[in-house]
Amino acid sequence: MERPRGRLMEDFAPLAPEDRNLARPAIPRPERAGATLYGLCDAADFRLGVVMQLRATLPRCPPVPR
C-alpha cells in the first residue's frame, strides 16, 4: 500500500532518522547528482529558501554537542 505522505514530498520511512529532513536533499552532494528535488521545476529557488531559513534560524538555536 502506498503511503499518501510519500506522494506529497518524499517518503521518509526508509531513511535513517538523521536523514529525515526536507532541507538535506537540497544541499548538493555527489551521490545525488542529477537527482530530482521533490519534482520541483525551480530547484534553485527551493535551495535559496532553505539557505535563507537556515541563516535566519542559526542565531536562535544553540549548537548541538557531538
CSV table of C-alpha atoms in Angstrom, one decimal:
chain,number,residue,atom,x,y,z
A,1,MET,CA,0.0,0.0,0.0
A,2,GLU,CA,1.4,3.4,-1.0
A,3,ARG,CA,1.6,6.0,1.8
A,4,PRO,CA,-0.1,9.3,0.9
A,5,ARG,CA,2.6,11.3,2.6
A,6,GLY,CA,5.1,9.8,0.2
A,7,ARG,CA,3.3,11.4,-2.7
A,8,LEU,CA,3.5,14.9,-1.2
A,9,MET,CA,7.3,15.3,-1.0
A,10,GLU,CA,9.2,12.2,-0.2
A,11,ASP,CA,8.7,9.0,1.8
A,12,PHE,CA,11.0,9.3,4.8
A,13,ALA,CA,10.2,5.9,6.2
A,14,PRO,CA,13.1,4.1,4.6
A,15,LEU,CA,15.6,6.8,5.6
A,16,ALA,CA,17.7,6.9,8.8
A,17,PRO,CA,16.2,9.4,11.4
A,18,GLU,CA,19.1,11.8,10.9
A,19,ASP,CA,18.3,11.9,7.1
A,20,ARG,CA,14.6,12.7,7.6
A,21,ASN,CA,14.9,16.4,6.8
A,22,LEU,CA,13.4,18.4,3.9
A,23,ALA,CA,16.4,20.6,3.7
A,24,ARG,CA,19.0,17.8,3.5
A,25,PRO,CA,18.3,16.8,-0.2
A,26,ALA,CA,18.6,20.5,-1.2
A,27,ILE,CA,22.3,20.5,-0.3
A,28,PRO,CA,24.2,19.4,-3.4
A,29,ARG,CA,26.2,16.2,-2.9
A,30,PRO,CA,28.0,14.0,-5.5
A,31,GLU,CA,25.8,11.0,-4.7
A,32,ARG,CA,22.7,13.0,-5.5
A,33,ALA,CA,24.0,14.5,-8.8
A,34,GLY,CA,21.2,14.7,-11.3
A,35,ALA,CA,18.5,13.6,-8.8
A,36,THR,CA,15.2,15.5,-8.9
A,37,LEU,CA,14.4,17.7,-5.9
A,38,TYR,CA,10.9,16.8,-4.9
A,39,GLY,CA,9.8,17.2,-8.5
A,40,LEU,CA,10.2,20.9,-8.4
A,41,CYS,CA,10.8,22.8,-11.6
A,42,ASP,CA,12.8,25.5,-9.8
A,43,ALA,CA,15.2,23.7,-7.5
A,44,ALA,CA,17.5,26.7,-7.3
A,45,ASP,CA,14.6,28.8,-5.7
A,46,PHE,CA,13.9,26.0,-3.2
A,47,ARG,CA,17.6,25.8,-2.3
A,48,LEU,CA,17.7,29.6,-1.8
A,49,GLY,CA,14.7,29.3,0.5
A,50,VAL,CA,16.4,26.6,2.5
A,51,VAL,CA,19.6,28.7,2.9
A,52,MET,CA,17.6,31.7,4.0
A,53,GLN,CA,15.7,29.7,6.6
A,54,LEU,CA,18.9,28.1,8.0
A,55,ARG,CA,20.6,31.5,8.2
A,56,ALA,CA,17.5,33.0,10.0
A,57,THR,CA,17.3,30.1,12.4
A,58,LEU,CA,21.0,29.8,13.3
A,59,PRO,CA,21.1,32.7,15.8
A,60,ARG,CA,18.1,31.3,17.7
A,61,CYS,CA,19.4,27.7,18.1
A,62,PRO,CA,22.3,26.7,20.3
A,63,PRO,CA,24.9,24.4,18.9
A,64,VAL,CA,24.2,20.7,19.3
A,65,PRO,CA,27.1,18.9,21.1
A,66,ARG,CA,28.5,16.0,19.2
